[in-house]
Tab-separated table of C-alpha atoms and ligand atoms in Angstrom:
chain	number	residue	atom	x	y	z
A	1	MET	CA	-8.746	-75.676	61.147
A	2	SER	CA	-8.985	-75.714	64.886
A	3	GLU	CA	-8.287	-78.859	66.853
A	4	GLN	CA	-11.914	-78.863	67.918
A	5	GLN	CA	-13.129	-79.176	64.355
A	6	SER	CA	-10.482	-81.653	63.412
A	7	ALA	CA	-11.340	-85.472	63.095
A	8	LEU	CA	-7.612	-86.297	63.732
A	9	PHE	CA	-6.247	-87.296	67.045
A	10	PRO	CA	-4.311	-84.293	68.400
A	11	THR	CA	-1.063	-86.174	68.261
A	12	TYR	CA	0.915	-83.295	66.802
A	13	ALA	CA	1.429	-79.552	67.849
A	14	ARG	CA	1.116	-78.402	64.320
A	15	PHE	CA	2.517	-75.026	62.987
A	16	PRO	CA	-0.456	-72.788	61.688
A	17	ILE	CA	0.588	-73.187	58.136
A	18	THR	CA	-1.092	-75.421	55.561
A	19	LEU	CA	1.325	-76.163	52.740
A	20	VAL	CA	-0.176	-77.192	49.214
A	21	LYS	CA	2.471	-77.289	46.731
A	22	GLY	CA	6.297	-77.642	46.477
A	23	GLU	CA	9.169	-77.517	43.865
A	24	GLY	CA	12.771	-77.895	44.667
A	25	SER	CA	13.573	-75.694	47.867
A	26	ARG	CA	10.211	-73.755	47.704
A	27	LEU	CA	6.778	-74.403	49.345
A	28	TRP	CA	3.614	-72.444	49.015
A	29	ASP	CA	0.765	-72.315	51.550
A	30	ASP	CA	-3.070	-72.266	50.751
A	31	LYS	CA	-2.940	-68.581	50.783
A	32	GLY	CA	-0.261	-68.296	48.105
A	33	ASN	CA	2.475	-67.401	50.460
A	34	GLU	CA	5.839	-68.609	49.330
A	35	TYR	CA	8.349	-70.326	51.778
A	36	LEU	CA	12.123	-71.327	51.535
A	37	ASP	CA	12.133	-74.771	53.009
A	38	PHE	CA	15.141	-75.712	55.369
A	39	ALA	CA	12.929	-78.421	57.082
A	40	SER	CA	12.523	-80.983	54.069
A	41	GLY	CA	9.853	-82.726	55.639
A	42	LEU	CA	12.021	-83.628	58.493
A	43	ALA	CA	15.162	-84.827	56.432
A	44	VAL	CA	12.915	-86.584	53.976
A	45	THR	CA	12.824	-84.637	50.743
A	46	ASN	CA	16.665	-84.624	50.405
A	47	LEU	CA	16.420	-84.126	46.625
A	48	GLY	CA	13.987	-81.265	46.996
A	49	HIS	CA	10.161	-81.148	46.443
A	50	VAL	CA	8.864	-83.370	43.574
A	51	PRO	CA	12.084	-84.245	42.124
A	52	GLU	CA	11.832	-84.857	38.273
A	53	GLN	CA	13.570	-88.208	38.009
A	54	VAL	CA	11.802	-89.663	40.988
A	55	LYS	CA	8.493	-88.373	39.836
A	56	ASN	CA	9.015	-90.008	36.406
A	57	LYS	CA	9.851	-93.275	37.737
A	58	LEU	CA	6.762	-93.197	40.016
A	59	VAL	CA	4.405	-92.126	37.245
A	60	GLU	CA	5.869	-95.037	35.237
A	61	GLN	CA	5.202	-97.541	37.998
A	62	LEU	CA	1.649	-96.196	38.970
A	63	GLY	CA	0.680	-97.279	35.507
A	64	GLU	CA	2.102	-100.766	35.786
A	65	LEU	CA	1.633	-102.327	39.302
A	66	TRP	CA	1.057	-101.052	42.726
A	67	HIS	CA	1.005	-104.099	45.020
A	68	VAL	CA	1.347	-107.977	45.111
A	69	SER	CA	2.731	-108.811	48.662
A	70	ASN	CA	5.806	-110.391	49.683
A	71	LEU	CA	4.447	-113.919	48.573
A	72	PHE	CA	5.937	-113.133	45.180
A	73	HIS	CA	9.223	-111.760	43.765
A	74	ILE	CA	9.225	-108.074	43.341
A	75	PRO	CA	11.951	-106.913	40.826
A	76	ASN	CA	11.992	-103.444	42.081
A	77	GLN	CA	12.736	-104.647	45.699
A	78	GLU	CA	15.580	-106.762	44.549
A	79	LYS	CA	16.956	-103.854	42.463
A	80	LEU	CA	16.897	-101.393	45.163
A	81	ALA	CA	18.492	-103.904	47.602
A	82	GLN	CA	21.210	-104.420	45.009
A	83	LEU	CA	21.771	-100.788	44.732
A	84	LEU	CA	21.900	-100.220	48.328
A	85	VAL	CA	24.404	-103.194	48.885
A	86	GLN	CA	26.610	-101.937	46.030
A	87	ASN	CA	26.974	-98.533	47.716
A	88	SER	CA	27.255	-99.671	51.383
A	89	CYS	CA	29.124	-102.134	53.716
A	90	ALA	CA	25.788	-104.274	53.982
A	91	ASP	CA	25.226	-107.486	52.267
A	92	ALA	CA	21.325	-107.871	52.649
A	93	VAL	CA	18.321	-105.648	53.081
A	94	PHE	CA	14.877	-105.987	54.607
A	95	PHE	CA	12.206	-103.448	53.408
A	96	CYS	CA	9.403	-101.921	55.585
A	97	ASN	CA	7.582	-98.712	55.766
A	98	SER	CA	8.997	-96.397	58.322
A	99	GLY	CA	12.037	-95.612	60.472
A	100	ALA	CA	10.522	-97.177	63.651
A	101	GLU	CA	9.796	-100.440	61.730
A	102	ALA	CA	13.433	-100.481	60.537
A	103	ASN	CA	14.721	-100.189	63.997
A	104	GLU	CA	12.061	-102.597	65.212
A	105	ALA	CA	13.546	-105.175	62.567
A	106	ALA	CA	17.159	-104.204	63.717
A	107	ILE	CA	16.204	-104.993	67.409
A	108	LYS	CA	14.448	-108.226	66.374
A	109	LEU	CA	17.441	-109.407	64.214
A	110	ALA	CA	19.890	-108.431	66.897
A	111	ARG	CA	17.930	-110.830	69.496
A	112	ARG	CA	17.389	-113.592	67.020
A	113	TYR	CA	20.953	-113.614	65.758
A	114	ASN	CA	22.095	-114.199	69.556
A	115	ALA	CA	19.441	-116.658	70.359
A	116	LYS	CA	19.304	-118.814	67.070
A	117	VAL	CA	22.919	-118.433	65.457
A	118	LEU	CA	25.298	-117.743	68.456
A	119	GLY	CA	23.003	-119.791	70.796
A	120	LYS	CA	23.369	-117.138	73.571
A	121	GLN	CA	20.836	-115.828	76.080
A	122	ARG	CA	21.677	-112.320	75.448
A	123	TYR	CA	19.182	-109.757	74.614
A	124	GLU	CA	20.021	-106.373	76.228
A	125	ILE	CA	20.788	-103.440	73.693
A	126	ILE	CA	22.712	-100.410	74.923
A	127	THR	CA	21.354	-97.183	73.680
A	128	PHE	CA	22.097	-93.509	74.507
A	129	HIS	CA	20.893	-90.617	76.491
A	130	THR	CA	18.817	-88.014	74.135
A	131	SER	CA	18.494	-90.670	71.386
A	132	PHE	CA	15.660	-90.981	69.266
A	133	HIS	CA	14.890	-94.270	67.722
A	134	GLY	CA	10.912	-94.223	66.959
A	135	ARG	CA	7.472	-94.418	68.440
A	136	THR	CA	6.666	-98.365	68.495
A	137	LEU	CA	6.784	-99.877	71.890
A	138	ALA	CA	10.160	-101.392	71.307
A	139	THR	CA	11.631	-98.141	69.623
A	140	LEU	CA	10.251	-95.747	72.152
A	141	THR	CA	11.856	-97.989	74.888
A	142	ALA	CA	15.246	-97.923	72.929
A	143	THR	CA	14.848	-94.130	72.771
A	144	GLY	CA	16.787	-92.310	75.693
A	145	GLN	CA	14.217	-89.876	76.404
A	146	ASP	CA	11.475	-90.213	78.919
A	147	LYS	CA	9.077	-87.888	77.238
A	148	VAL	CA	8.209	-90.452	74.539
A	149	LYS	CA	7.517	-93.182	77.243
A	150	GLU	CA	4.981	-91.370	79.358
A	151	GLY	CA	1.851	-93.298	79.871
A	152	PHE	CA	2.934	-96.308	77.830
A	153	HIS	CA	4.116	-98.588	80.424
A	154	PRO	CA	4.895	-101.496	80.820
A	155	LEU	CA	7.595	-101.282	78.322
A	156	PRO	CA	9.474	-104.287	76.701
A	157	GLU	CA	12.541	-105.266	78.632
A	158	GLY	CA	16.220	-105.256	77.605
A	159	PHE	CA	17.202	-101.739	77.009
A	160	VAL	CA	19.898	-99.794	78.969
A	161	TYR	CA	20.907	-96.197	78.504
A	162	ALA	CA	24.513	-94.945	78.592
A	163	PRO	CA	25.579	-91.310	78.478
A	164	TYR	CA	26.191	-90.241	74.776
A	165	ASN	CA	29.846	-89.334	73.836
A	166	ASP	CA	31.256	-90.651	77.208
A	167	ALA	CA	33.850	-93.351	76.028
A	168	ASP	CA	34.983	-94.066	79.662
A	169	ALA	CA	31.530	-94.726	81.002
A	170	LEU	CA	30.448	-97.199	78.281
A	171	LYS	CA	32.128	-100.388	79.325
A	172	SER	CA	30.446	-100.503	82.562
A	173	PHE	CA	27.119	-100.826	80.680
A	174	VAL	CA	28.279	-104.098	78.972
A	175	THR	CA	27.086	-107.294	80.823
A	176	ASP	CA	26.692	-111.070	80.024
A	177	LYS	CA	23.154	-109.988	78.735
A	178	THR	CA	24.253	-107.321	76.255
A	179	CYS	CA	23.809	-108.387	72.453
A	180	ALA	CA	24.089	-105.016	70.825
A	181	ILE	CA	24.759	-101.372	70.923
A	182	MET	CA	22.717	-99.071	68.865
A	183	LEU	CA	23.411	-95.334	68.236
A	184	GLU	CA	22.827	-92.346	65.817
A	185	LEU	CA	26.152	-90.655	64.752
A	186	VAL	CA	24.587	-87.429	64.817
A	187	GLN	CA	21.464	-87.472	67.181
A	188	GLY	CA	18.790	-85.716	65.287
A	189	GLU	CA	15.636	-85.120	67.362
A	190	GLY	CA	17.990	-85.106	70.496
A	191	GLY	CA	19.358	-81.700	69.495
A	192	VAL	CA	21.626	-82.275	66.572
A	193	ASN	CA	24.732	-83.815	68.649
A	194	PRO	CA	27.605	-85.390	66.623
A	195	ALA	CA	29.222	-88.288	67.936
A	196	ASP	CA	32.984	-87.873	68.971
A	197	PRO	CA	35.225	-90.092	66.960
A	198	ALA	CA	37.160	-91.459	70.134
A	199	PHE	CA	33.687	-92.496	71.461
A	200	VAL	CA	32.695	-94.265	68.194
A	201	GLN	CA	36.012	-96.027	68.275
A	202	GLU	CA	35.215	-97.273	71.986
A	203	VAL	CA	31.821	-98.395	70.849
A	204	VAL	CA	33.371	-100.471	67.949
A	205	ARG	CA	36.192	-101.742	70.377
A	206	LEU	CA	33.590	-103.091	72.874
A	207	CYS	CA	31.551	-104.529	70.115
A	208	LYS	CA	34.617	-106.623	68.860
A	209	GLU	CA	35.580	-107.396	72.352
A	210	HIS	CA	32.315	-108.783	73.432
A	211	ASP	CA	30.957	-110.027	70.048
A	212	LEU	CA	28.153	-107.482	70.029
A	213	LEU	CA	26.416	-106.181	67.133
A	214	LEU	CA	26.786	-102.517	66.060
A	215	ILE	CA	23.530	-101.035	64.923
A	216	ILE	CA	23.710	-97.570	63.522
A	217	ASP	CA	20.532	-95.653	63.299
A	218	GLU	CA	20.949	-93.791	59.908
A	219	ILE	CA	17.392	-92.719	59.490
A	220	GLN	CA	18.053	-89.186	59.622
A	221	THR	CA	21.680	-89.102	58.794
A	222	GLY	CA	21.654	-91.539	55.959
A	223	MET	CA	20.885	-90.685	52.320
A	224	GLY	CA	23.532	-88.136	52.061
A	225	ARG	CA	22.356	-85.781	54.782
A	226	THR	CA	25.708	-85.565	56.453
A	227	GLY	CA	27.871	-85.318	53.317
A	228	LYS	CA	28.468	-88.964	52.859
A	229	LEU	CA	25.779	-91.441	51.374
A	230	PHE	CA	25.824	-92.886	55.044
A	231	ALA	CA	27.306	-91.071	58.057
A	232	TYR	CA	29.306	-94.303	59.255
A	233	GLU	CA	31.683	-93.573	56.286
A	234	HIS	CA	32.951	-90.554	58.243
A	235	TYR	CA	34.245	-92.633	60.991
A	236	GLY	CA	35.879	-95.476	58.853
A	237	ILE	CA	33.777	-98.064	60.573
A	238	GLU	CA	31.350	-100.743	59.234
A	239	PRO	CA	28.150	-101.511	61.299
A	240	ASP	CA	26.870	-104.916	61.336
A	241	ILE	CA	23.230	-103.274	60.912
A	242	PHE	CA	22.074	-99.976	59.904
A	243	THR	CA	18.622	-98.481	59.359
A	244	LEU	CA	17.205	-96.044	56.677
A	245	ALA	CA	13.929	-94.544	56.150
A	246	LYS	CA	13.527	-90.754	55.872
A	247	GLY	CA	15.371	-89.802	52.779
A	248	LEU	CA	15.397	-93.124	51.126
A	249	ALA	CA	12.432	-92.585	48.655
A	250	SER	CA	12.244	-88.892	48.597
A	251	GLY	CA	8.936	-88.715	50.501
A	252	PHE	CA	7.289	-91.883	49.544
A	253	PRO	CA	6.926	-93.994	52.826
A	254	ILE	CA	9.733	-96.676	52.982
A	255	GLY	CA	12.060	-98.090	55.551
A	256	ALA	CA	14.974	-100.407	55.304
A	257	MET	CA	17.197	-102.504	57.730
A	258	LEU	CA	20.484	-103.432	56.251
A	259	GLY	CA	22.947	-106.093	57.606
A	260	LYS	CA	26.023	-108.063	57.072
A	261	ALA	CA	25.842	-111.581	55.459
A	262	LYS	CA	26.542	-113.464	58.885
A	263	LEU	CA	22.954	-112.314	60.008
A	264	ARG	CA	21.148	-113.615	57.022
A	265	GLU	CA	20.324	-117.053	58.478
A	266	ALA	CA	18.921	-115.234	61.555
A	267	PHE	CA	16.111	-113.872	59.491
A	268	SER	CA	14.923	-117.164	57.908
A	269	ALA	CA	11.682	-117.713	55.996
A	270	GLY	CA	8.566	-116.691	58.378
A	271	SER	CA	10.761	-115.032	61.081
A	272	HIS	CA	9.724	-111.393	60.359
A	273	GLY	CA	7.698	-109.653	57.528
A	274	SER	CA	5.502	-106.727	56.371
A	275	THR	CA	2.590	-106.725	53.969
A	276	PHE	CA	3.460	-103.341	52.402
A	277	GLY	CA	7.245	-103.562	52.853
A	278	GLY	CA	8.975	-102.957	49.630
A	279	THR	CA	6.151	-102.516	47.284
A	280	PRO	CA	6.828	-102.081	43.567
A	281	ILE	CA	5.900	-98.294	44.003
A	282	ALA	CA	7.915	-97.568	47.211
A	283	THR	CA	10.857	-99.306	45.703
A	284	ALA	CA	10.514	-97.577	42.370
A	285	ALA	CA	10.828	-94.090	44.314
A	286	GLY	CA	13.872	-95.455	46.271
A	287	ILE	CA	15.679	-96.881	43.113
A	288	ALA	CA	15.207	-93.299	41.476
A	289	THR	CA	16.381	-91.737	44.699
A	290	VAL	CA	19.521	-93.697	45.142
A	291	GLU	CA	20.385	-93.718	41.424
A	292	THR	CA	20.087	-90.005	41.454
A	293	MET	CA	22.321	-89.563	44.614
A	294	VAL	CA	24.971	-91.806	43.213
A	295	GLN	CA	24.897	-90.563	39.617
A	296	ASP	CA	24.744	-86.856	40.505
A	297	LYS	CA	27.239	-87.203	43.429
A	298	VAL	CA	24.566	-85.665	45.719
A	299	PRO	CA	26.412	-86.511	48.982
A	300	GLU	CA	29.604	-84.753	47.875
A	301	ARG	CA	27.318	-81.690	47.102
A	302	ALA	CA	25.886	-81.767	50.729
A	303	ALA	CA	29.326	-81.905	51.994
A	304	GLU	CA	30.321	-78.832	50.198
A	305	MET	CA	27.172	-76.964	50.778
A	306	GLY	CA	27.416	-78.098	54.666
A	307	ASP	CA	30.868	-76.421	54.751
A	308	TYR	CA	29.240	-73.188	53.191
A	309	PHE	CA	26.442	-73.248	55.654
A	310	PHE	CA	28.746	-73.672	58.619
A	311	ALA	CA	31.120	-70.926	57.488
A	312	GLU	CA	28.190	-68.352	56.641
A	313	LEU	CA	26.340	-69.210	59.682
A	314	LYS	CA	29.434	-68.584	61.953
A	315	ALA	CA	30.151	-65.461	60.162
A	316	LYS	CA	26.659	-64.022	60.262
A	317	LEU	CA	25.578	-65.237	63.680
A	318	SER	CA	29.031	-64.445	65.527
A	319	GLY	CA	28.209	-61.897	68.126
A	320	ASN	CA	24.481	-62.504	68.516
A	321	PRO	CA	24.218	-63.232	72.162
A	322	LEU	CA	21.244	-65.749	71.734
A	323	VAL	CA	23.494	-68.163	69.798
A	324	LYS	CA	25.531	-70.641	72.042
A	325	GLN	CA	26.695	-73.100	69.530
A	326	ILE	CA	26.472	-74.027	65.842
A	327	ARG	CA	27.061	-77.799	65.363
A	328	GLY	CA	26.242	-80.796	63.157
A	329	ARG	CA	27.524	-82.495	59.899
A	330	GLY	CA	26.945	-81.713	56.350
A	331	LEU	CA	23.420	-80.501	55.927
A	332	LEU	CA	22.087	-81.746	59.431
A	333	ILE	CA	22.796	-78.372	61.228
A	334	GLY	CA	21.851	-77.310	64.781
A	335	ILE	CA	21.904	-73.703	66.249
A	336	GLU	CA	21.682	-73.899	70.029
A	337	CYS	CA	20.098	-70.837	71.439
A	338	THR	CA	19.596	-69.574	74.806
A	339	LEU	CA	16.049	-69.077	74.098
A	340	PRO	CA	13.376	-71.840	73.594
A	341	ALA	CA	13.345	-73.078	70.096
A	342	SER	CA	9.611	-73.041	70.405
A	343	GLU	CA	9.676	-69.160	70.473
A	344	LEU	CA	12.222	-68.762	67.634
A	345	VAL	CA	11.052	-71.240	65.178
A	346	PRO	CA	7.692	-69.664	64.609
A	347	ALA	CA	9.283	-66.237	64.177
A	348	ILE	CA	11.663	-67.762	61.511
A	349	HIS	CA	8.472	-69.179	59.801
A	350	GLU	CA	6.736	-65.794	59.803
A	351	ALA	CA	9.881	-64.273	57.936
A	352	GLY	CA	9.307	-66.959	55.215
A	353	LEU	CA	11.826	-69.782	56.034
A	354	LEU	CA	10.560	-73.104	57.261
A	355	VAL	CA	13.021	-74.800	60.004
A	356	THR	CA	12.304	-77.252	62.873
A	357	ALA	CA	13.353	-77.548	66.281
A	358	ALA	CA	15.417	-80.394	67.793
A	359	GLY	CA	15.671	-80.579	71.597
A	360	PRO	CA	14.496	-77.607	73.707
A	361	ASN	CA	16.888	-74.928	72.511
A	362	VAL	CA	18.117	-75.941	69.118
A	363	ILE	CA	16.979	-74.627	65.802
A	364	ARG	CA	17.526	-77.557	63.167
A	365	LEU	CA	18.243	-76.754	59.609
A	366	LEU	CA	17.591	-79.547	56.976
A	367	PRO	CA	17.912	-77.861	53.605
A	368	ASN	CA	17.693	-80.260	50.604
A	369	LEU	CA	20.955	-81.589	49.562
A	370	LEU	CA	20.757	-79.663	46.146
A	371	VAL	CA	20.044	-76.238	47.895
A	372	THR	CA	21.662	-73.490	45.886
A	373	ARG	CA	24.221	-70.895	47.352
A	374	GLU	CA	21.537	-68.009	46.675
A	375	ASP	CA	18.831	-69.944	48.765
A	376	ALA	CA	21.576	-70.684	51.436
A	377	ASP	CA	22.374	-67.040	51.621
A	378	LYS	CA	18.756	-66.076	51.507
A	379	GLY	CA	18.001	-68.439	54.406
A	380	ILE	CA	20.917	-67.629	56.511
A	381	ALA	CA	20.208	-63.859	56.215
A	382	LEU	CA	16.559	-64.552	57.430
A	383	ILE	CA	17.721	-66.393	60.356
A	384	ALA	CA	20.196	-63.821	61.373
A	385	SER	CA	17.808	-60.889	61.026
A	386	VAL	CA	15.090	-62.826	63.205
A	387	LEU	CA	17.686	-63.768	65.736
A	388	ALA	CA	19.079	-60.109	65.758
A	389	GLN	CA	15.479	-58.782	66.443
A	390	LYS	CA	14.987	-61.309	69.201
A	391	ALA	CA	18.240	-60.510	70.853
A	392	ALA	CA	17.546	-56.664	70.646
A	393	ALA	CA	14.091	-57.376	72.124
A	394	SER	CA	15.467	-59.681	74.927
A	395	VAL	CA	17.802	-56.945	76.330
A	396	GLN	CA	15.158	-54.266	76.569
B	401	LIG	C1	12.677	-89.968	62.420
B	401	LIG	C2	13.667	-91.018	63.094
B	401	LIG	C3	13.095	-92.266	63.498
B	401	LIG	C4	11.718	-92.794	63.358
B	401	LIG	O1	11.422	-92.861	61.984
B	401	LIG	P1	9.714	-92.905	61.689
B	401	LIG	O2	9.727	-93.139	60.197
B	401	LIG	O3	9.050	-91.655	62.137
B	401	LIG	O4	9.163	-94.142	62.360
B	401	LIG	C5	14.075	-93.211	64.124
B	401	LIG	N1	15.274	-92.921	64.288
B	401	LIG	C6	15.949	-91.714	63.930
B	401	LIG	C7	17.177	-91.199	64.116
B	401	LIG	C8	14.934	-90.624	63.390
B	401	LIG	O5	15.444	-89.516	62.900
């Protein structure tokens, strides 16, 4: 359907593909074409499309109860929170409906903890260049990219932007107004940029020294994506706050903000809320997702498959002059190219593999975490052949 006929706001530059059915690593379009999916709905369908355990739990819940509001106790919400707390460094969870809302909650909690618990007039949050934290006014302001801010001024105060992976520069950004540092441990949208361990240690050191809250945005890196249930585990650190959304309920909308016990009192009754946050249905999908991930050791699988992908991609793409660097962690993989991703990604789609771009020149691979070696080989071969054709065409 052309944009003229569409009744939707044209906020998305959509690919000319209409997907109507999915199963595991496969998607089919409205013409019956089959695709291998290395996009996973932007790191959402981490267990593949329509995973059996989650589907069964959802169908069961759909017959019981959909919505009651947070004026009442919701057993599924409590259970999902317990599961997350048992499997992370956090002690308490707030549920919402998206990543931006989870980060919005984190920003509000950081400010309120400083104001109400510490009694300090501090509200500034340090974030990083090329970060991505969402599209609400506060979270687009937190985002270290100008393109998401154009036309939306005036923006909320209280955000400063430091260079990513620059441990030496960081301390000069801390002032007596700073209350928190917020970062992604692999920048997703910004180009698949992993955080250096030395940089992360400096972030943690500064947080300790100045009593700042460490907020990790795990919306893309969480739920097994990087080969651990949460990416902070790779660094041996414990954030005060971290946020989840994308992979948390296998495609059912949900967001979560998780924090340490000392933060509980800052979010007292009436301080924050959401009508839909943590409905019986959304949290049913979340419970089935987390239980499956823990029982089936899905993050470990992602780590192994990630190693396989990196080895194979390096082997199959080495020598291609268009490929500058292959980077990432686990199954969050970026192939930085010398050509714009906007030219390469559609060519890969035409070959039957769905991938996305991240930043101007990076092809981002986000296979589901249960992807088989056979499908990994197939997808990597398709990428190698498209990039070989593009390289041959560009020297002519
Ligand atoms: C996708 C994403 C968000 C925003 O999530 P929405 O659900 O689109 O609001 C925030 N932070 C990171 C790191 C993301 O990848």
